[in-house]
XYZ file of C-alpha atoms in Angstrom:
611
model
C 39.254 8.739 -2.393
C 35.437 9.795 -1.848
C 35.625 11.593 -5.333
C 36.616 8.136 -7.029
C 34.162 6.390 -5.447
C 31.075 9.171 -6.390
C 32.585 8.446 -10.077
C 32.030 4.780 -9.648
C 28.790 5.240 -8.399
C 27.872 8.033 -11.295
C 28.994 5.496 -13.665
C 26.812 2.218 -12.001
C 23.802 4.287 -12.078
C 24.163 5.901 -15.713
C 24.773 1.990 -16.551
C 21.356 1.303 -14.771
C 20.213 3.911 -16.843
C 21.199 2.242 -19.933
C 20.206 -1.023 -19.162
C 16.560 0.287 -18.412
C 16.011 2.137 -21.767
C 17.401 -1.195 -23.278
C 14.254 -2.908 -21.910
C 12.263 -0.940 -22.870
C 10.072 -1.698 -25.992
C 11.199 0.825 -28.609
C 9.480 2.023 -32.248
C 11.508 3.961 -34.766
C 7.530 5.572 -35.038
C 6.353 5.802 -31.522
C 6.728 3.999 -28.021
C 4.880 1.868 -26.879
C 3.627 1.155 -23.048
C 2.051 -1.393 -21.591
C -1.248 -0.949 -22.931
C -0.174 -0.552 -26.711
C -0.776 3.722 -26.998
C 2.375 5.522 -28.233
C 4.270 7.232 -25.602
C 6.934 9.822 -25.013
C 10.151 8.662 -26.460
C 13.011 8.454 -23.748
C 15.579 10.894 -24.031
C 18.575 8.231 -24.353
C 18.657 5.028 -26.848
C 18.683 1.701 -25.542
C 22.183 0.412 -24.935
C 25.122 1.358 -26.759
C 27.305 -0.210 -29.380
C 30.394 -0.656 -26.591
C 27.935 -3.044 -24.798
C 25.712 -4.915 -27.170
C 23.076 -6.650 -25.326
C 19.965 -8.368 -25.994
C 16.160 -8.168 -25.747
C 14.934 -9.836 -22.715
C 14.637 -13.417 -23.925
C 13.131 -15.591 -20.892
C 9.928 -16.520 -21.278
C 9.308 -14.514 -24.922
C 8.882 -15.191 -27.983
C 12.103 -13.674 -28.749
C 13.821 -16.512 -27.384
C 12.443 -18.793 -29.331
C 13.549 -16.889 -32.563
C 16.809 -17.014 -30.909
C 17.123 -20.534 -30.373
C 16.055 -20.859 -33.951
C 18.823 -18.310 -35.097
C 21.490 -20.679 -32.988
C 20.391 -23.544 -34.946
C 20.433 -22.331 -38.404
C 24.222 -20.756 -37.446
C 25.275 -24.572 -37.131
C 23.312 -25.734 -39.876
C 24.722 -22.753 -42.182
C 28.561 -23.189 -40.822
C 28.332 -26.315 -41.879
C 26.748 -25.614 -45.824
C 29.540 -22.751 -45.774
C 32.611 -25.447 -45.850
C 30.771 -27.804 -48.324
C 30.009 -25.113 -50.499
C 33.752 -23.829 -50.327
C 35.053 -27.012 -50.361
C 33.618 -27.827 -53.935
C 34.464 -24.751 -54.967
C 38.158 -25.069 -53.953
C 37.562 -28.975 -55.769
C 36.610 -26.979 -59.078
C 39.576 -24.164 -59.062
C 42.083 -26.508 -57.962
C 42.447 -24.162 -54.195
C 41.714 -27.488 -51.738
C 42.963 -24.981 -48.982
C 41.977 -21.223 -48.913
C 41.129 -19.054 -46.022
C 37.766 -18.910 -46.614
C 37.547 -22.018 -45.976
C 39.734 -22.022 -42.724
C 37.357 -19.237 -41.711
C 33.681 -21.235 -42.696
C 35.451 -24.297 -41.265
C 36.260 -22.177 -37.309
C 32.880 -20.805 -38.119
C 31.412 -24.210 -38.276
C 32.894 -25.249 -35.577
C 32.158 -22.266 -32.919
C 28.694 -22.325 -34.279
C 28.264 -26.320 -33.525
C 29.831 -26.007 -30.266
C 27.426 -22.587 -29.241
C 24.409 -24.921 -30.448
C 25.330 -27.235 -28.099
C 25.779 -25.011 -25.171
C 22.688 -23.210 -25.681
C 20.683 -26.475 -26.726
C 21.645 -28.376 -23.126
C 22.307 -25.049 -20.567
C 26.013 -25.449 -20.676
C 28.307 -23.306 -19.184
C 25.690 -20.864 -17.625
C 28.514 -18.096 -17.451
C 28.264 -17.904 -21.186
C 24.690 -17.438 -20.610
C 24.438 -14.040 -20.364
C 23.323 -11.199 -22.838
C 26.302 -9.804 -23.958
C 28.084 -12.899 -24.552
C 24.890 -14.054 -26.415
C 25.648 -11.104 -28.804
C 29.176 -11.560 -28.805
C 29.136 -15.321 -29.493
C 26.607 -15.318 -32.404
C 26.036 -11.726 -33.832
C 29.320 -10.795 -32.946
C 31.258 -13.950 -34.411
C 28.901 -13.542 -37.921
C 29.922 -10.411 -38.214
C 33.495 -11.108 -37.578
C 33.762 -14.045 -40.093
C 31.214 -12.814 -42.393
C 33.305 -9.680 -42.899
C 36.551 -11.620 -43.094
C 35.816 -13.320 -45.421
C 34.003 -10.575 -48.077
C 37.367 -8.442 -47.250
C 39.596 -11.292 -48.188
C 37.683 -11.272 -51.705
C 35.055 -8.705 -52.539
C 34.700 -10.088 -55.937
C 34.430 -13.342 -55.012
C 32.130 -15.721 -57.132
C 30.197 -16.929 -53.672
C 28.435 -13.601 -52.635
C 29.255 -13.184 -49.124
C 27.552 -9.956 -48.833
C 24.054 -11.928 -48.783
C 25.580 -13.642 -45.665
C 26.270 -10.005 -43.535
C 22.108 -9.744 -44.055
C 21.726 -12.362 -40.867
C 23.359 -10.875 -38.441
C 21.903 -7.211 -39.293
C 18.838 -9.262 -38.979
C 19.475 -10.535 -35.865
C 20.294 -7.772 -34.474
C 17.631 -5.927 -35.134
C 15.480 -8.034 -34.019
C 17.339 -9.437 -30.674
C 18.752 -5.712 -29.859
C 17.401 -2.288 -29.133
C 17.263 -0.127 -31.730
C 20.625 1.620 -31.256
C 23.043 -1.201 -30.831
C 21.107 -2.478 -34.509
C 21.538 0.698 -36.409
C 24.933 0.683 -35.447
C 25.781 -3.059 -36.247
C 23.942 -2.022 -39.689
C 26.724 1.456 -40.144
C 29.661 -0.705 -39.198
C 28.773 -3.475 -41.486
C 27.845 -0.682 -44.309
C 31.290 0.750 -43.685
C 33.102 -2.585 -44.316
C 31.420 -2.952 -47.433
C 32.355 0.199 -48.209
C 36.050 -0.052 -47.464
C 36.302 -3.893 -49.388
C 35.278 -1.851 -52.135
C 37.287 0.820 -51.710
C 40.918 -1.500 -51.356
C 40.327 -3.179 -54.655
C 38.894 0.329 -56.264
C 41.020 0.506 -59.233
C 42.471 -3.019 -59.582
C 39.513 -4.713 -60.644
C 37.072 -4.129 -64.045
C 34.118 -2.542 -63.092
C 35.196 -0.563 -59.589
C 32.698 2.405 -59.702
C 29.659 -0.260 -59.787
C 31.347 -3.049 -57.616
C 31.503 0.634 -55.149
C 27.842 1.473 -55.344
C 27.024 -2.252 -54.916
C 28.290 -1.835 -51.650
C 26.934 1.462 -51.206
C 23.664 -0.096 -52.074
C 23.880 -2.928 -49.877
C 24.134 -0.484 -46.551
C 21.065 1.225 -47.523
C 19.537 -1.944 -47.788
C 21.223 -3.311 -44.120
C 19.976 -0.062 -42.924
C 16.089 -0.524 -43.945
C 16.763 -4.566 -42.761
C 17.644 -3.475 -39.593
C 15.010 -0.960 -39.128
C 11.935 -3.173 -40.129
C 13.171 -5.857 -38.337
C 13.735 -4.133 -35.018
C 9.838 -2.749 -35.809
C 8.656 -6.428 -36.136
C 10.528 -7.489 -32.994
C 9.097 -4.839 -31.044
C 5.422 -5.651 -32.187
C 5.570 -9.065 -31.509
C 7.170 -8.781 -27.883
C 4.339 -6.254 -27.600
C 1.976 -8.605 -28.400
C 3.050 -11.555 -26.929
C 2.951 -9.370 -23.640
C -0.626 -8.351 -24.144
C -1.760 -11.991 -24.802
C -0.273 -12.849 -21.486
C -1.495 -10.289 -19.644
C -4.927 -11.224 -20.886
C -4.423 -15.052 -20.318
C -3.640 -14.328 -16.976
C -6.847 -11.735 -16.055
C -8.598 -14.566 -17.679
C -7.087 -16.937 -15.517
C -8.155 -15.063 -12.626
C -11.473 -14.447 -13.596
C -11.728 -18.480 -14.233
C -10.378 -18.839 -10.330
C -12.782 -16.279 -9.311
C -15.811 -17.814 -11.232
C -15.278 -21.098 -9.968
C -14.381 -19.779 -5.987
C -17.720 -18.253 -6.560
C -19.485 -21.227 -7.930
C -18.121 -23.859 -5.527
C -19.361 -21.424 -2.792
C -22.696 -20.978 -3.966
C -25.248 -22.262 -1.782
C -27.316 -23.023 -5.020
C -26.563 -26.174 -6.833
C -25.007 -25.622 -10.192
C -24.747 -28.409 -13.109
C -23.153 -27.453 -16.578
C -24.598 -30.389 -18.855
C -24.017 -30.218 -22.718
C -26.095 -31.516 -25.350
C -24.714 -35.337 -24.994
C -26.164 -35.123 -21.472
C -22.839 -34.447 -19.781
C -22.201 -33.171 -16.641
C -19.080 -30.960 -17.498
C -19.505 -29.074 -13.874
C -20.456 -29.420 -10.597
C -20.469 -27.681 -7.783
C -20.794 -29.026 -3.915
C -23.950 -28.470 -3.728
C -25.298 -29.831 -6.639
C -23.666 -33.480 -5.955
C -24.891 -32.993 -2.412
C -28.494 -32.685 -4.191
C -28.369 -35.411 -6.985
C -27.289 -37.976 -4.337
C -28.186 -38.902 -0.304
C -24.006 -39.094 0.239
C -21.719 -36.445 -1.346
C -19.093 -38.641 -1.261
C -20.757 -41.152 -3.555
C -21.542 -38.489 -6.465
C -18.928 -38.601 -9.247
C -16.735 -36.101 -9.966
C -17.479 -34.537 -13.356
C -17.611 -34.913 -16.159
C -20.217 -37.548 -15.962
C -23.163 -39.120 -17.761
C -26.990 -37.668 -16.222
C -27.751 -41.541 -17.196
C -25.847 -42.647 -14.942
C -28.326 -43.083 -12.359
C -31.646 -44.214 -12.799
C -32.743 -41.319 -10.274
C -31.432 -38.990 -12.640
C -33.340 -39.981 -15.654
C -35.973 -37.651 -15.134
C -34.182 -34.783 -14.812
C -32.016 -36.276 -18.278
C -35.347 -36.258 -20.370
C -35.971 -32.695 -19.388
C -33.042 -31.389 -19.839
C -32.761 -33.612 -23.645
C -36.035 -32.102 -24.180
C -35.184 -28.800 -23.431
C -32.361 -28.979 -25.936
C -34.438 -29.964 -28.836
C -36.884 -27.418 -28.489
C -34.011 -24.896 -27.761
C -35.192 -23.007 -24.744
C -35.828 -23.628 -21.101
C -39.381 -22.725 -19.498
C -39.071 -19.417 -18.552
C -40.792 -20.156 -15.095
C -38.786 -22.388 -12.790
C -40.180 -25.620 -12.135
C -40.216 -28.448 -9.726
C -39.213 -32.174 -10.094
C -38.610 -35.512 -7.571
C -35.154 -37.504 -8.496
C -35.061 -40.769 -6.839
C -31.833 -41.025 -4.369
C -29.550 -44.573 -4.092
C -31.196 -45.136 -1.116
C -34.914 -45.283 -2.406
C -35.894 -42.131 -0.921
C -37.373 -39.085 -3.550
C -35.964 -35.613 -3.210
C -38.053 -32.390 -4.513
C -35.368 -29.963 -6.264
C -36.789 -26.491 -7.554
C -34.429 -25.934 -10.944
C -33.908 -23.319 -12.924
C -31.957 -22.935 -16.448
C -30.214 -20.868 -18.599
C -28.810 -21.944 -22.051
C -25.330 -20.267 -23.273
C -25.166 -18.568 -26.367
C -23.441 -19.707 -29.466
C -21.179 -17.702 -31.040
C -20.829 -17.886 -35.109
C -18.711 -15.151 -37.057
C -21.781 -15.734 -40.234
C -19.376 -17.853 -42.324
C -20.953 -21.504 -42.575
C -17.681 -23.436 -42.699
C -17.120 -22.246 -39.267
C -19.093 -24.602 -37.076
C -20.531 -22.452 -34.010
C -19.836 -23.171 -30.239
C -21.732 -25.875 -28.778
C -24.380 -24.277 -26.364
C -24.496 -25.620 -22.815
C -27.283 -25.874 -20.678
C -26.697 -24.421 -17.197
C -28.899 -25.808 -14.247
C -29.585 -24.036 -10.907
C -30.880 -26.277 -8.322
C -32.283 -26.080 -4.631
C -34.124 -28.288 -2.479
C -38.071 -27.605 -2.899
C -37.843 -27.722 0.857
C -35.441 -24.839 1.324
C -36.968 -22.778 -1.200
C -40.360 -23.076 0.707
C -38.854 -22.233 4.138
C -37.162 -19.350 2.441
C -40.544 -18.237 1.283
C -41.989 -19.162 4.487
C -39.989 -16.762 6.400
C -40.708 -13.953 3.923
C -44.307 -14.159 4.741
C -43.521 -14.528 8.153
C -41.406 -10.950 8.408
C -43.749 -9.370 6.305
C -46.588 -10.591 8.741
C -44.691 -9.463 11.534
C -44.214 -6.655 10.266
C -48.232 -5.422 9.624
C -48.834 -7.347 13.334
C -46.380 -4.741 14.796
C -48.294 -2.070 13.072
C -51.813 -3.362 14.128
C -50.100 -4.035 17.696
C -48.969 -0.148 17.581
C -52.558 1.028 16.729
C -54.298 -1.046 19.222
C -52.374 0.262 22.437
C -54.039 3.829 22.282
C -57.818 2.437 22.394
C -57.011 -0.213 24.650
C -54.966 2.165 26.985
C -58.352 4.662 26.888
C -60.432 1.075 27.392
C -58.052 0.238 30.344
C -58.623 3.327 32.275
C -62.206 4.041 31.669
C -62.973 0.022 33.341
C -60.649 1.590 35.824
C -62.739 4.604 36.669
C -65.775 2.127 36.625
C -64.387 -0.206 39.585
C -63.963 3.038 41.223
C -67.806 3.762 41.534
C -70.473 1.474 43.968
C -71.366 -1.045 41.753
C -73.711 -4.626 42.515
C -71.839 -7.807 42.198
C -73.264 -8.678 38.914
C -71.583 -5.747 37.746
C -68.182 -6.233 39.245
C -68.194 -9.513 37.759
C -68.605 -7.710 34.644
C -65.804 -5.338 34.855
C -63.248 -7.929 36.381
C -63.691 -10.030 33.515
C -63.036 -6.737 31.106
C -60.200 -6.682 32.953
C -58.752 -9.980 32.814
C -59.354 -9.242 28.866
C -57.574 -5.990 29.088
C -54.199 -7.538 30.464
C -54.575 -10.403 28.053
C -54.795 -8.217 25.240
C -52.079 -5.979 26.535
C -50.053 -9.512 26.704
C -50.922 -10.162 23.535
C -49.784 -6.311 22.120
C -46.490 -6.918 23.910
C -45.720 -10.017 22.867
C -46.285 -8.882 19.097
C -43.611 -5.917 19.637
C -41.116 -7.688 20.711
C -41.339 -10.494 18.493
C -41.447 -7.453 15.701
C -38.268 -6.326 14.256
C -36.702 -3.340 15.663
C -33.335 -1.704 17.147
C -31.512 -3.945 18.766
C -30.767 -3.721 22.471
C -26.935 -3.518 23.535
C -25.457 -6.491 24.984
C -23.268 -5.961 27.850
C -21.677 -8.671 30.675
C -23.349 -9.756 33.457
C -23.011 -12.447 36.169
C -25.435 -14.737 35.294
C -25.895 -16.293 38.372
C -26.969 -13.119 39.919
C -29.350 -12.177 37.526
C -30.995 -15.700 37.182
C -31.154 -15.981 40.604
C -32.697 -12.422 41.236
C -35.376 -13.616 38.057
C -36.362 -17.065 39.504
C -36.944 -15.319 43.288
C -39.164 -12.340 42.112
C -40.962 -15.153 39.551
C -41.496 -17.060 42.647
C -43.162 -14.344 44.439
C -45.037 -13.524 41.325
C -46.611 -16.195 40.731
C -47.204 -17.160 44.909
C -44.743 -20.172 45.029
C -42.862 -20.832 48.138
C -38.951 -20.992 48.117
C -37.694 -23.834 49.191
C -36.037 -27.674 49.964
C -40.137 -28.799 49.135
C -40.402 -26.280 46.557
C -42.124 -27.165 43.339
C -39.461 -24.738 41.648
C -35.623 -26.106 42.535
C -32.527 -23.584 41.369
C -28.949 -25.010 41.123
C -26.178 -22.261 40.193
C -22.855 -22.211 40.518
C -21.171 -20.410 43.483
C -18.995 -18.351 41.781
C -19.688 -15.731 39.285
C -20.524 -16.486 35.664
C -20.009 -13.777 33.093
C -22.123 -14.063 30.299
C -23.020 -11.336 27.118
C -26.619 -10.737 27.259
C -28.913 -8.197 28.028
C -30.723 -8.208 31.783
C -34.204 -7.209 30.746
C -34.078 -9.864 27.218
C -32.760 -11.995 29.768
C -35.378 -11.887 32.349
C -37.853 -12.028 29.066
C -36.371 -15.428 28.279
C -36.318 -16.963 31.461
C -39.612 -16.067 32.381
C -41.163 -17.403 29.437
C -39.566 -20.345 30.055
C -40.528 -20.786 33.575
C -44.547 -20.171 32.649
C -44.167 -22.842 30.000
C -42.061 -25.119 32.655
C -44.501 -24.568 35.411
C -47.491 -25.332 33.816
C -46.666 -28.429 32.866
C -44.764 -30.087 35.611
C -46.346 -32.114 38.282
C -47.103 -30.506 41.945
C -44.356 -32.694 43.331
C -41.347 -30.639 44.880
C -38.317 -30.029 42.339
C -41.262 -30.317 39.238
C -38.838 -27.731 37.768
C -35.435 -27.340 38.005
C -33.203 -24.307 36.710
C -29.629 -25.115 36.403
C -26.381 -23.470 34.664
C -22.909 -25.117 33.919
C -20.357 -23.947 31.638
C -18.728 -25.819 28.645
C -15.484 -27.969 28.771
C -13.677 -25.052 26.752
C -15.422 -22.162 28.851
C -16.715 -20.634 25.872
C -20.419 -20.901 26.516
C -22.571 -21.436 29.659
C -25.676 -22.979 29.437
C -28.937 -22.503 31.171
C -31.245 -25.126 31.195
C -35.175 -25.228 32.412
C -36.640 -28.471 32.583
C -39.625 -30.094 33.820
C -40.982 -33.241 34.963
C -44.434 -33.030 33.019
C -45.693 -35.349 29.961
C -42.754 -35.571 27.431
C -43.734 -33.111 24.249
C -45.262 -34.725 21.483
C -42.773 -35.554 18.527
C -45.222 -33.873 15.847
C -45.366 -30.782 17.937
C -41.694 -30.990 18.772
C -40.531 -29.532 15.086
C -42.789 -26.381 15.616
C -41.640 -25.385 19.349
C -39.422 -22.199 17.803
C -42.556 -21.452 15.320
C -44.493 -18.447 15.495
C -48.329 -18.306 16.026
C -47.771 -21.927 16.679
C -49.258 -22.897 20.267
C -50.602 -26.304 22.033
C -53.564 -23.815 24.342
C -56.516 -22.648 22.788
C -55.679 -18.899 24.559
C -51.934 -18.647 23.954
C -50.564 -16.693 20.925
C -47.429 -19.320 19.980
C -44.691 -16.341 20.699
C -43.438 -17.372 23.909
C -40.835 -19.647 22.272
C -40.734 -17.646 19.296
C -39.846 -14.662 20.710
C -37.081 -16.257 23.111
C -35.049 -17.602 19.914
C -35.368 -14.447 18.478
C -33.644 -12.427 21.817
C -31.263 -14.925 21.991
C -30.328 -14.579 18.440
C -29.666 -11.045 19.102
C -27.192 -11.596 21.545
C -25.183 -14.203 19.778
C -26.667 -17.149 22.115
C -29.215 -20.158 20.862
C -31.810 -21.764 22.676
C -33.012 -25.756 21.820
C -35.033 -28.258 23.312
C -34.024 -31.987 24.012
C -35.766 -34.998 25.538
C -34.245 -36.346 28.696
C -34.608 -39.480 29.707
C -34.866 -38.910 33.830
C -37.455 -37.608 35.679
C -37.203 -34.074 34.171
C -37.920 -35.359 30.364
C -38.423 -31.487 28.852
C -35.175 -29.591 28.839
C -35.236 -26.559 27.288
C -31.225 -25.223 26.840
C -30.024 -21.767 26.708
C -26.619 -21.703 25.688
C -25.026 -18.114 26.138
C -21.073 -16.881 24.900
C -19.221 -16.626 28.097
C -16.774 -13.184 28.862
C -14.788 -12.647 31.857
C -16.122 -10.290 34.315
C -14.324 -6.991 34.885
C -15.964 -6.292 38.711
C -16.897 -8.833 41.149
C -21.507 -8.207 41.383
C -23.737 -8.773 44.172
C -25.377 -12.487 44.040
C -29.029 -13.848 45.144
C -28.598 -17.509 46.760
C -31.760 -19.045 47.219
């Protein structure tokens, strides 16, 4: 029992076997892989003659010469029976079985038409009783009818050259050589039962001798020609599809782009688009056509129309990038910094070939990003050489520092005190000033870890307190409101103390001297994903021209500040994955100044400050 069935399987896999080499692509010459080099031959042919089957034919171009070879079957059953059906008219025969045989032919080859021309009956769909039902039957009726009459007047041996074609070019290279022997044989034996009884035998012999040599080379070139298109045909695929990808990937790209991008050809046609060019050209995406459309379409647009006609009749962009104001729908003027590029043209040199239209390709940004962009550029380069001149000041003012230290030491007259306590005040401001350039500088970053935030801002508002000589308390000028449970927020403690402190100096130099002037609070979003800190005060409400520059560096309302107190807060914050704003309250306490922080869960319970 187990030895039968390891003979079944031996025989399912060396089927397998077969069937594989069949698919594959096969050269009398060489053959060929996938990318068109000749290869190792396989040891075994593809298929074998006891079980013809065809190329793969879904999706080729191979089916299509198929579907052609069905047709002309029907078409040539049915020329077969006129043709012997005057011919039987002329020798008085009006029944012969040649023409019993062209007439079954006719029919089987009408009826196979149909069922290939409309899917019918899908079990005769297969391979091998593709072969069998069209090379097969040719071959069958074909020879039938030669034996019948070798010397007939209606040369039947031109008919055997189809399905020798056919095969080689719908089979592997095997099952066609062998369809080209057996037909060669046939010939061979026609010849061979009339040899004798007819005039002529040893020529009417090589005739048919002749013949197989000739089904032999038609069988061979054809399987050659087969193979090179289905070789082709794959590689044009395969290249249609890595250009279809690269299209997908060029415009995943484009859409992405932050730059605007607008494709416009030479009848001032916006072929492309990509978001954020329509988000530029209008003041509502949504009301910017989809392309292609007309740059006249809008009478904003018909500045940037004229350049871009110009700019196609002198054939070349400015090399420099330049700046121009569209007007919007709305009436209002946007800047937009563009850039250009012009695609080549491609011509082969012959001048009956017209060459490629060249299309003019636009880059676009708001003038207003591009400055902000440069803006910041200056800004970290400035920071930058300020951290360096920060660096080199701390030694001399370190030595300055301690020799007006060593000077309050000695008996001095009050004149002179006065003196050094004002060097000294000067000392700490510049030391302020040094500090305050560091950290605004760029540098390692510290590590954030979690920490109950309502210890640690608790702990920072009670030592400010003492700091700065303010009494805790219900008629305190400084009012803290926390929640009574812990808070677990990711921040660091010292960045954090940096931040709240700033914004407690800021808070309390503003506010009236009325108790609860300031107020620190903290709640936690409706989703628990961020808790907030706010700092507000009761002072004069922030002037809406200074309001846009808060966040700006060097940027400050007192003659003797620097302007990186706020700077230098968004910056920490921004290292921790928090964000600080301001916003304008309408209540008593009218400047709020928000720190929003990502909340984690705490892993230990931590001591807490109430005040």
């Amino acid at each position: 029992m187990w030895r039968s069935k390891e003979r079944k399987a031996r025989r399912a896999a060396k089927s397998r076997e077969g069937a594989d080499a069949g698919l594959q692509e096969e050269s009398w010459f060489n053959t060929m892989d996938g990318s068109g080099e000749p290869s190792i031959p396989p040891s075994e042919g593809g298929g074998t003659w006891s079980t013809p089957v065809l190329r793969p034919l879904a999706g080729h171009a191979l089916r299509r010469i198929f579907g052609t070879y069905v047709a002309a079957r029907a078409a040539l059953g049915i020329a077969l029976v006129l043709a012997n059906a005057l011919m039987g008219m002329a020798t008085g025969r009006f029944v012969s079985a040649p023409l019993l045989l062209c007439g079954a032919y006719a029919v089987q080859a009408l009826v196979w038409w149909l069922t290939d021309e409309f899917r019918m009956f899908r079990v005769l769909q297969s391979a091998r009783w593709q072969w069998w039902m069209t090379i097969g039957v040719d071959l069958v009726i074909f020879g039938a009818i030669h034996w019948i009459d070798p010397t007939s007047p209606l040369n039947f041996v031109a008919l055997l050259v189809l399905p020798v074609l056919m095969a080689g070019i719908l089979t592997p290279r095997l099952p066609a050589l062998a369809t080209a022997a057996g037909v060669a044989l046939m010939l061979l034996a026609a010849a061979g039962r009339v040899y004798g009884t007819v005039p002529d035998s040893p020529a009417l012999m090589s005739q048919a001798g002749l013949s197989g040599i000739g089904l032999f080379v038609v069988a061979l070139l054809a399987g050659e020609l087969s193979m090179r298109l289905a070789h082709e045909e794959r590689t044009a695929r395969d290249s249609r599809e890595r250009a279809r990808q690269q299209a997908q990937l060029s415009r995943l790209v484009i859409e992405d782009m932050a730059d605007g991008v607008l494709v416009i050809d030479r009848q001032l046609r916006v072929r492309a688009a990509n978001p954020s060019a329509r988000r530029l050209l209008v003041a509502q995406a949504a009301r910017c056509p989809s392309p292609p459309f007309s740059l006249r379409l809008h009478p904003g647009w018909l500045v940037l129309a004229d350049e871009v006609e110009q700019a196609f009749a002198r054939g070349n962009w400015p090399a420099a990038p330049f700046d121009l104001n569209i007007l919007l729908e709305d009436s209002t003027r946007r800047a937009l910094h563009i850039r250009a590029r012009f695609t080549r043209s491609r011509s082969d040199g012959n001048d009956t070939t017209p060459a490629d239209e060249p299309l003019c390709v636009l880059f676009i940004e708001e003038l207003r990003a591009v400055q902000a962009r440069l803006r910041q550029e200056r800004l970290a380069a400035m920071g930058r050489i300020s951290a360096g001149v920060a660096h080199e000041i701390r030694n001399p003012l370190a030595a300055i520092a301690q020799a007006n230290a060593l000077l309050e030491e000695d008996e001095l007259r009050p004149d002179q005190r006065r003196l050094i306590r004002i060097m000294t005040d000067n000392i700490d401001r510049l030391r302020r000033i040094v500090d305050d350039v560091m950290e605004a500088a760029p540098g390692s970053l510290a590590p954030s870890r979690t920490l109950d935030a309502s210890a640690e801002i608790a702990s920072i508002c009670s030592e400010w307190a003492r700091t700065v000589g303010l009494a805790l308390g219900s008629a305190s000028r400084l009012q803290v409101l926390l929640p009574s449970t812990p808070v677990g927020v990711v921040f660091d403690p010292d960045h954090l103390r940096r931040v709240l402190v700033n914004l407690l100096d800021n808070a309390i130099r503003h506010a009236s001297p009325a108790p609860g002037g300031v107020r620190v609070t903290m709640t936690t979003s409706d989703d628990g994903a961020w808790a907030s800190l706010a700092v507000a005060s009761d002072g004069e409400p922030i002037p809406l021209d200074v309001e846009p520059y808060l966040f700006e560096p060097f940027h400050s309302t007192r003659s003797r500040g620097t302007g990186l107190g706020l700077y230098i807060c968004r910056e920490l914050c921004e290292r921790h994955g928090a964000r600080i704003d301001f916003r304008r309250h309408d209540e008593r306490h009218r400047n709020v100044f928000e720190v929003m922080m990502p909340r984690e869960s705490l892993t230990s319970a931590e001591g807490r400050l109430v005040l």
